[in-house]
CSV table of C-alpha atoms and ligand atoms in Angstrom, one decimal:
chain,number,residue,atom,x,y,z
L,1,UNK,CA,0.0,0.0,0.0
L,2,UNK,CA,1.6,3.3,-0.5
L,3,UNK,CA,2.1,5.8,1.8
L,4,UNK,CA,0.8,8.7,2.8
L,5,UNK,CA,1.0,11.4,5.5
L,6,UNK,CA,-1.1,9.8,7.5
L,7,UNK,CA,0.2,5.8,7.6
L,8,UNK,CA,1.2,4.6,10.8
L,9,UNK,CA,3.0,1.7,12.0
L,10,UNK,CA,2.0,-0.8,14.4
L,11,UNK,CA,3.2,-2.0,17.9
L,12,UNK,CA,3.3,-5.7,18.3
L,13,UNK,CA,1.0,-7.0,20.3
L,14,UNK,CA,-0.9,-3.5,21.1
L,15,UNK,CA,-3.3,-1.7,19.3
L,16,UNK,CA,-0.7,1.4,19.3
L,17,UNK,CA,-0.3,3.0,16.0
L,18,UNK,CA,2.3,5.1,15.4
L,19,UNK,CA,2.6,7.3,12.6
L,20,UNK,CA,5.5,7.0,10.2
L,21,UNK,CA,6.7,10.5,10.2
L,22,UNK,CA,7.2,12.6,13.2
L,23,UNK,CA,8.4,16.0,14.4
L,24,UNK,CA,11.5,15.7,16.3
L,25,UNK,CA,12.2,18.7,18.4
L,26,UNK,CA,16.1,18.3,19.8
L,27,UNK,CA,17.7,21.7,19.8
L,28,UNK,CA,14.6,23.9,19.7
L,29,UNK,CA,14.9,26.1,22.0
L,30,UNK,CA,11.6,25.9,24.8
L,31,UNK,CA,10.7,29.9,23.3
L,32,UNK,CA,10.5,28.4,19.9
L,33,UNK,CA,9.2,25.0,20.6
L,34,UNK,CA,5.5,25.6,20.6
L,35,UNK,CA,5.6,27.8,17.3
L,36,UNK,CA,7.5,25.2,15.7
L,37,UNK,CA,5.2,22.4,16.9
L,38,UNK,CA,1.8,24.3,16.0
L,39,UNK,CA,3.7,24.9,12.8
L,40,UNK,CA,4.2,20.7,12.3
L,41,UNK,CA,0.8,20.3,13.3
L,42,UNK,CA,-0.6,22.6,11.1
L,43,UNK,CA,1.2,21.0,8.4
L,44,UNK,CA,-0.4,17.5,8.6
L,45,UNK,CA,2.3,16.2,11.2
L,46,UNK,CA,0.8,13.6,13.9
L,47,UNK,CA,3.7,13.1,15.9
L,48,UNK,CA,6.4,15.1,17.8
L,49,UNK,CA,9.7,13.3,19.9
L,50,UNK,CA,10.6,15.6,22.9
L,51,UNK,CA,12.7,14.0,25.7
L,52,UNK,CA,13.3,15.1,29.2
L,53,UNK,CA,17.6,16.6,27.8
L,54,UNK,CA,15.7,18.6,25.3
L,55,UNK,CA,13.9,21.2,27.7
L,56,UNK,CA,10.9,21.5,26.1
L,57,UNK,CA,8.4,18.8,27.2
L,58,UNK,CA,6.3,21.4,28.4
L,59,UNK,CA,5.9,23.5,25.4
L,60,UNK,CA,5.5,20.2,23.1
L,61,UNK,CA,1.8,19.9,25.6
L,62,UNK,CA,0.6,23.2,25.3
L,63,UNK,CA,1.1,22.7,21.3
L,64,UNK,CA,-0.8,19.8,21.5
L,65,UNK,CA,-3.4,21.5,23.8
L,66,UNK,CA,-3.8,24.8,22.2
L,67,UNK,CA,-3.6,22.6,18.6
L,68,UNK,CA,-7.6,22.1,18.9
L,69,UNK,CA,-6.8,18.7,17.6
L,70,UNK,CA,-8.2,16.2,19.8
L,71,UNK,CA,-5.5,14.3,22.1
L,72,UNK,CA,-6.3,11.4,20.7
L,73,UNK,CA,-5.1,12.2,17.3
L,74,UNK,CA,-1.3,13.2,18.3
L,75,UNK,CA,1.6,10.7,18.7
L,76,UNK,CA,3.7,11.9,21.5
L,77,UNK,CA,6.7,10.4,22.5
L,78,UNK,CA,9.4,11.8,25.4
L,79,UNK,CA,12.3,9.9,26.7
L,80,UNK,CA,14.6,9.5,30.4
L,81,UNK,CA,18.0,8.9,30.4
L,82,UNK,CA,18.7,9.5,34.0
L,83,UNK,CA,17.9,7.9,37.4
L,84,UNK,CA,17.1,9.6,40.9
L,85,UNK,CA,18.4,8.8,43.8
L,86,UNK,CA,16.1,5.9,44.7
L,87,UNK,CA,13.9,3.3,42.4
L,88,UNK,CA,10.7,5.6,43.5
L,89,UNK,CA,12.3,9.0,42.7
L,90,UNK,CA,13.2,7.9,39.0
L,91,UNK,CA,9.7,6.7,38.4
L,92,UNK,CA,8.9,10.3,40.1
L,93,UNK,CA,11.4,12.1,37.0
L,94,UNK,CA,9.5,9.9,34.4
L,95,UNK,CA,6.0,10.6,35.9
L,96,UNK,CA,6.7,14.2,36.0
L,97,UNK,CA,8.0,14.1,32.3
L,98,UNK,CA,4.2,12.4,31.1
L,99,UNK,CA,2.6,15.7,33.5
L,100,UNK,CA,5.0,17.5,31.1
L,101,UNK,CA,4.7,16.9,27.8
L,102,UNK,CA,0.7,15.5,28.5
L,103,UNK,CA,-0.3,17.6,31.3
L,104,UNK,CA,-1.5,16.9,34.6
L,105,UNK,CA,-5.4,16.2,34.1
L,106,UNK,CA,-5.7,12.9,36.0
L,107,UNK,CA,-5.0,9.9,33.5
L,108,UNK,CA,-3.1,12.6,31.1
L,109,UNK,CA,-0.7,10.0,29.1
L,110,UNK,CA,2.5,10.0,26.4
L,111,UNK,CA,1.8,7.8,23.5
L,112,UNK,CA,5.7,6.5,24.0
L,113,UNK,CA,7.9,7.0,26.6
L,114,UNK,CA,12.1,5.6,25.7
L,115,UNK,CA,14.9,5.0,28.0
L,116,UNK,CA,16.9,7.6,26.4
L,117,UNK,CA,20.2,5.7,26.4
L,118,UNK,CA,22.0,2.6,27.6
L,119,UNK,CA,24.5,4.7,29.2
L,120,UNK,CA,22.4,5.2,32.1
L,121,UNK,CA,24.1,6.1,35.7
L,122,UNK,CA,25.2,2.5,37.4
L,123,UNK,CA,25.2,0.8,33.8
L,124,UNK,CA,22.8,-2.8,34.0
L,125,UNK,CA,21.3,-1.3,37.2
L,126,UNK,CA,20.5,1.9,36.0
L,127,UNK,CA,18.9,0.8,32.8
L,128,UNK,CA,16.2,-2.1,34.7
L,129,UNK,CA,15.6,0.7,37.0
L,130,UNK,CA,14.8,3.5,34.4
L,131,UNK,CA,12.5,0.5,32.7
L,132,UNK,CA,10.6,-0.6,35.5
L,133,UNK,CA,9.7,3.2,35.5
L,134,UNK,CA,8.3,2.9,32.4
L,135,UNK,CA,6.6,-0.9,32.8
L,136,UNK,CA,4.8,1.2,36.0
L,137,UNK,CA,3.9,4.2,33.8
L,138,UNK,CA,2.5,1.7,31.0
L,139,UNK,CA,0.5,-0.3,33.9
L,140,UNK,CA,-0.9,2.6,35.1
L,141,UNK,CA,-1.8,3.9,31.4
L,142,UNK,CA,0.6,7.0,31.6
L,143,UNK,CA,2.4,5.8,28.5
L,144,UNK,CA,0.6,3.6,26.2
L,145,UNK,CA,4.4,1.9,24.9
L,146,UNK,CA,7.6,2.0,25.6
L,147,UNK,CA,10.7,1.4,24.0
L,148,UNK,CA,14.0,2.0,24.2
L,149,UNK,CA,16.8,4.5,22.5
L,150,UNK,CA,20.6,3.7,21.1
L,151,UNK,CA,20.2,0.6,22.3
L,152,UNK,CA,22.2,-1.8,21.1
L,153,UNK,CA,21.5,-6.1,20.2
L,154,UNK,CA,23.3,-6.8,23.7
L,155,UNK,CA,21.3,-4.0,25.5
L,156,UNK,CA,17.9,-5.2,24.0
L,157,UNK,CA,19.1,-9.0,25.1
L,158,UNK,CA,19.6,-7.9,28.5
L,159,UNK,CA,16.2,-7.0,29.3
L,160,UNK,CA,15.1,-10.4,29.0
L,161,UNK,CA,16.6,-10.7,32.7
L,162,UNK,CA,14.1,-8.3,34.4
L,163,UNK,CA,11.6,-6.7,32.2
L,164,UNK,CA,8.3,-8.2,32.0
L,165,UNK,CA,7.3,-6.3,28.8
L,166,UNK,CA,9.4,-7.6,26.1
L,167,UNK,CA,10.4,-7.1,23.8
L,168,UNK,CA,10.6,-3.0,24.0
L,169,UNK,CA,7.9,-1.4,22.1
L,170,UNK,CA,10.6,0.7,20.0
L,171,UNK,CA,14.2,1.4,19.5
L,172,UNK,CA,14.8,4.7,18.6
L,173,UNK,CA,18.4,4.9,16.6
L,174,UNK,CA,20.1,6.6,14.6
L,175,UNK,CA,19.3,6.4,10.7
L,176,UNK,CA,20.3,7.8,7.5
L,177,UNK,CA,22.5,6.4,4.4
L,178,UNK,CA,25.3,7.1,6.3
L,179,UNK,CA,24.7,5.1,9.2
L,180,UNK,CA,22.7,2.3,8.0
L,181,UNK,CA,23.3,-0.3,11.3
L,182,UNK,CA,22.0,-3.1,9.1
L,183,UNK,CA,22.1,-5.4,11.9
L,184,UNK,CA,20.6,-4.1,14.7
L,185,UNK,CA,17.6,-3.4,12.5
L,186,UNK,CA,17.7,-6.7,11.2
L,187,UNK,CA,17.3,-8.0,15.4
L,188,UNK,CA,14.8,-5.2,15.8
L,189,UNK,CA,12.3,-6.4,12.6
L,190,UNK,CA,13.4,-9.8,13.7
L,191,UNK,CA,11.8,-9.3,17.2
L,192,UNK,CA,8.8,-7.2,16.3
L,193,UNK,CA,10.4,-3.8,17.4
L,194,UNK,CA,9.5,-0.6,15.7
L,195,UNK,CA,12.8,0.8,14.3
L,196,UNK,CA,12.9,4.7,14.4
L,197,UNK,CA,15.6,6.4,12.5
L,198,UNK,CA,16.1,9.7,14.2
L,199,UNK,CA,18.7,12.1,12.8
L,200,UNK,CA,17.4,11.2,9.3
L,201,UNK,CA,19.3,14.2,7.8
L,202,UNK,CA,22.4,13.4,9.1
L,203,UNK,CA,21.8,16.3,11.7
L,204,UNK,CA,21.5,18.5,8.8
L,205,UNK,CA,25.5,17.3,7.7
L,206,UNK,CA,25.5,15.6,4.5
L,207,UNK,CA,22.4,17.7,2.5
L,208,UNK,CA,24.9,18.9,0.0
L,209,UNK,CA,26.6,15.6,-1.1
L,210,UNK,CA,26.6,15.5,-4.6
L,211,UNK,CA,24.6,11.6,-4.9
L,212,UNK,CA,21.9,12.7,-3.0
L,213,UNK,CA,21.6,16.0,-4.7
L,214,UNK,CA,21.6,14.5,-8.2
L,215,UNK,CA,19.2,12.1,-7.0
L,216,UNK,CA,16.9,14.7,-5.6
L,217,UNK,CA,17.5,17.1,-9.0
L,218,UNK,CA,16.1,14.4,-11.3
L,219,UNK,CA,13.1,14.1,-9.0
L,220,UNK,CA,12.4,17.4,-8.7
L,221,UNK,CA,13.0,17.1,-4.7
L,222,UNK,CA,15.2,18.5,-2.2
L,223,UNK,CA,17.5,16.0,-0.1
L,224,UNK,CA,16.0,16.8,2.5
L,225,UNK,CA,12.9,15.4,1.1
L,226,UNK,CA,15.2,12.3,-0.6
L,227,UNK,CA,16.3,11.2,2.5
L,228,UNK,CA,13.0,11.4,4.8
L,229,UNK,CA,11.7,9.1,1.7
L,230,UNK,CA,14.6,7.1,2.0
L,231,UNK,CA,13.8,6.1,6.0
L,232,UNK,CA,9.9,5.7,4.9
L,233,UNK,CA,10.7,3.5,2.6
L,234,UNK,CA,13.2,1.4,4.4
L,235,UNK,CA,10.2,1.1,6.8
L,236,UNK,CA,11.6,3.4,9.5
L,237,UNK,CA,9.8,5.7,11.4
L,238,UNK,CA,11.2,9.1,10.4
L,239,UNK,CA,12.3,12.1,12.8
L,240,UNK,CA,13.3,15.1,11.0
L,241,UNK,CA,13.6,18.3,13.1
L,242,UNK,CA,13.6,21.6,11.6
L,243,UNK,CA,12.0,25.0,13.1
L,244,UNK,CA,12.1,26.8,10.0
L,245,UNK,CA,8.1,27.0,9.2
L,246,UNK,CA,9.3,26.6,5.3
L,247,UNK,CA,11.3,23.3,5.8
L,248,UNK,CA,8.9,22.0,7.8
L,249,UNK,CA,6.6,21.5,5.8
L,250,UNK,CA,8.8,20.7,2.7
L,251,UNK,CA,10.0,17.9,5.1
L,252,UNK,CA,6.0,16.4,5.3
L,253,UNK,CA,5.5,16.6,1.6
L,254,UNK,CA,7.3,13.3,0.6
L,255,UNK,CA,4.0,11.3,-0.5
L,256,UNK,CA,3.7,12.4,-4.2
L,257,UNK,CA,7.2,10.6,-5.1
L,258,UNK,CA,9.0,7.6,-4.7
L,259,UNK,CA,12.4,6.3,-5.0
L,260,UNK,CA,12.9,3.7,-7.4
L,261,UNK,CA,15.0,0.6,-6.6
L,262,UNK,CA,17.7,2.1,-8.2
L,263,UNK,CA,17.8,4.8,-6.5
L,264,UNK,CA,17.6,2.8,-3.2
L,265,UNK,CA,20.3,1.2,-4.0
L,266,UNK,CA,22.5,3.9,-4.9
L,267,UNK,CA,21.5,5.3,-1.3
L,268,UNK,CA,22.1,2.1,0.3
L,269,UNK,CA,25.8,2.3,-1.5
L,270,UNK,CA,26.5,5.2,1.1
L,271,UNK,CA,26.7,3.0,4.2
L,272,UNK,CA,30.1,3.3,5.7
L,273,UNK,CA,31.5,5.6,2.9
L,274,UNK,CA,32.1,8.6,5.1
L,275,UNK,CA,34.7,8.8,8.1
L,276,UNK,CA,32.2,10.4,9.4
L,277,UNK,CA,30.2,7.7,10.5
I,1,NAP,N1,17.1,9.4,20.7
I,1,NAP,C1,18.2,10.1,20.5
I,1,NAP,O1,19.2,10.0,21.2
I,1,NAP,C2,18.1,11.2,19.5
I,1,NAP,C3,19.3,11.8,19.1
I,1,NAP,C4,19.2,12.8,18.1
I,1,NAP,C5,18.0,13.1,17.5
I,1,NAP,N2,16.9,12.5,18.0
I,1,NAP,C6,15.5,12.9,17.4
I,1,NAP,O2,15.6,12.9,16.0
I,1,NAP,C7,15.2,14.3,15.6
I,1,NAP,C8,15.9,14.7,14.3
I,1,NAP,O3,17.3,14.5,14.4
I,1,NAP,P1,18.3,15.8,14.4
I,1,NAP,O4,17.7,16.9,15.2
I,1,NAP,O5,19.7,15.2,14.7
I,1,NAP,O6,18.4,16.2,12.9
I,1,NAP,P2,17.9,16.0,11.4
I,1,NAP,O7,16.4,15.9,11.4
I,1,NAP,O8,18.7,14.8,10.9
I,1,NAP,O9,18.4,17.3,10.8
I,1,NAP,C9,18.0,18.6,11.3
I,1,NAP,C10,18.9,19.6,10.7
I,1,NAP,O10,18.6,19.7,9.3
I,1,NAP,C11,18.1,21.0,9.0
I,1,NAP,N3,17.0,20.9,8.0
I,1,NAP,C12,15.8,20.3,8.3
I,1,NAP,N4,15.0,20.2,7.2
I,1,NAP,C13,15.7,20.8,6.2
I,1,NAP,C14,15.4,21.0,4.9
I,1,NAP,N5,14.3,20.6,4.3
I,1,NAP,N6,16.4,21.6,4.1
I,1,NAP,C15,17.6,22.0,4.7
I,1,NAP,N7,17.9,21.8,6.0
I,1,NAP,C16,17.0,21.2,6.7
I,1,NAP,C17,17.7,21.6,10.3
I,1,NAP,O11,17.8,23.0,10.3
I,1,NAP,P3,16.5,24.0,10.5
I,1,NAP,O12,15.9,23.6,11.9
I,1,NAP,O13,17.1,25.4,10.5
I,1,NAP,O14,15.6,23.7,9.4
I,1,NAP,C18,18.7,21.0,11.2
I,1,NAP,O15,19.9,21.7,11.2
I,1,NAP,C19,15.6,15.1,16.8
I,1,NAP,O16,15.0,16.4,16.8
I,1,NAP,C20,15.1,14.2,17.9
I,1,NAP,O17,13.7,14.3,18.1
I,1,NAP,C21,16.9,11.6,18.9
């Protein structure tokens, strides 16, 4: 089926569906956050990815609020990457992240919520205590899944040892030509785990190498738009971040083209080919 703006993916073994492109909001600044969200929502955009590091769960939930789009119809995810001091005070950081970016209406929920990354204060101990956070959010219908973030095959493995939702809803990794991590998404599709590619544009590094501007010339597309395509149809959810009202909506429109297999090829020719990554 193709896709369109509005084609989601679904969690295993829930009836979560989350849509294939989001909004991702690292490095917008909390003044700019809620211009930059309305903007994304205004553009056709169902789903933003705020985290606790980025400082802006807050404005991400008055977006949502002040959208006049019902609750029900936005994706939200945020993400923890640190522990309190005690078991209860980190579930008390990730509660206060869902009263965030969801508010604080009783039974106010995030659609995902990630351990933001395996390097998490006291190593093995620090990431089961982070995730029984989350397995007490989901109980309690705070976040309706949860996944986990640059996590890699050994990290996912480990859970089997004390998490009684498994596998994680999600892994949120990195993505783009450059940084294909073949295998890990091979384990991921393997297990039923939604792969999401964030930094699909390379962190806005590689949009003026010369393949993927050719590429995007003879389609009549930007490589911007090239490489979001390239994630959707690699069967990624997509993260692109920009704040420029402009770009963000370029960045949606990617339904009304599609890259041949040649093309994919030629992209998936790029893995490993710069230092860089
Ligand atoms: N889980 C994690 O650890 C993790 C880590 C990194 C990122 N993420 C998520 O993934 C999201 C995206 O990743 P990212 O922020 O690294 O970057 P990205 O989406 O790969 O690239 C963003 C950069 O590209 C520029 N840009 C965006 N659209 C453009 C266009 N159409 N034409 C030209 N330039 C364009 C942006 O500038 P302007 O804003 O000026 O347009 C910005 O500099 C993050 O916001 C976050 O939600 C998660």
């Amino acid at each position: 089926m193709s896709l369109t703006l509005s084609s989601t993916a679904t969690i295993t073994g829930t009836n979560v569906q989350i849509p294939r492109l989001g909004f991702g909001v690292w490095q917008i600044a909390a003044a700019n956050c809620a211009a930059a969200c309305a903007h994304a929502l205004n553009a056709g955009y169902r789903h933003i990815d705020t985290a606790r590091l980025y400082r802006n769960e807050e404005q991400v939930g008055t977006a949502v609020r002040e959208s006049g789009l019902s609750r029900a119809d936005v994706f939200v995810t945020t993400k923890q990457g640190v522990r309190g001091d005690t078991p209860e005070l980190t579930y008390q950081l990730a509660l206060e992240s869902v009263e965030k970016a969801a508010g604080t209406a009783p039974g106010a929920y995030v659609d995902l919520f990630l351990v933001h990354i395996p390097d998490v204060r006291g190593g093995a101990d620090g990431r089961k205590e982070v995730w029984l956070a989350l397995e007490r959010l989901f109980r309690e219908g705070r976040a309706r899944a949860i996944g986990v973030s640059n996590y890699g095959v050994q990290h996912i493995e480990e859970m089997k040892t004390y998490a009684s939702v498994w596998p994680p809803h999600v892994n949120q990794i990195e993505l783009h030509p450059w940084w294909q991590q073949r295998e890990l998404v091979a384990y991921c599709e393997e297990q039923g785990i939604v792969v999401q590619a964030y930094s699909p544009l390379a962190t806005g590094t590689k949009l003026n190498d010369p393949v993927v501007g050719e590429m995007a010339r003879s389609l009549s597309k930007s490589p911007a738009q090239v490489l979001i395509r390239y994630g959707l149809q690699r069967g990624w959810v997509v993260l692109p971040k920009s704040e420029n009202p402009e770009r963000i909506r370029q960045n949606a429109d990617v339904f009304d083209f599609e890259l041949g297999q040649d093309d994919l090829r030629v992209l998936d020719g790029l893995d490993g080919l710069d230092g860089q990554y």
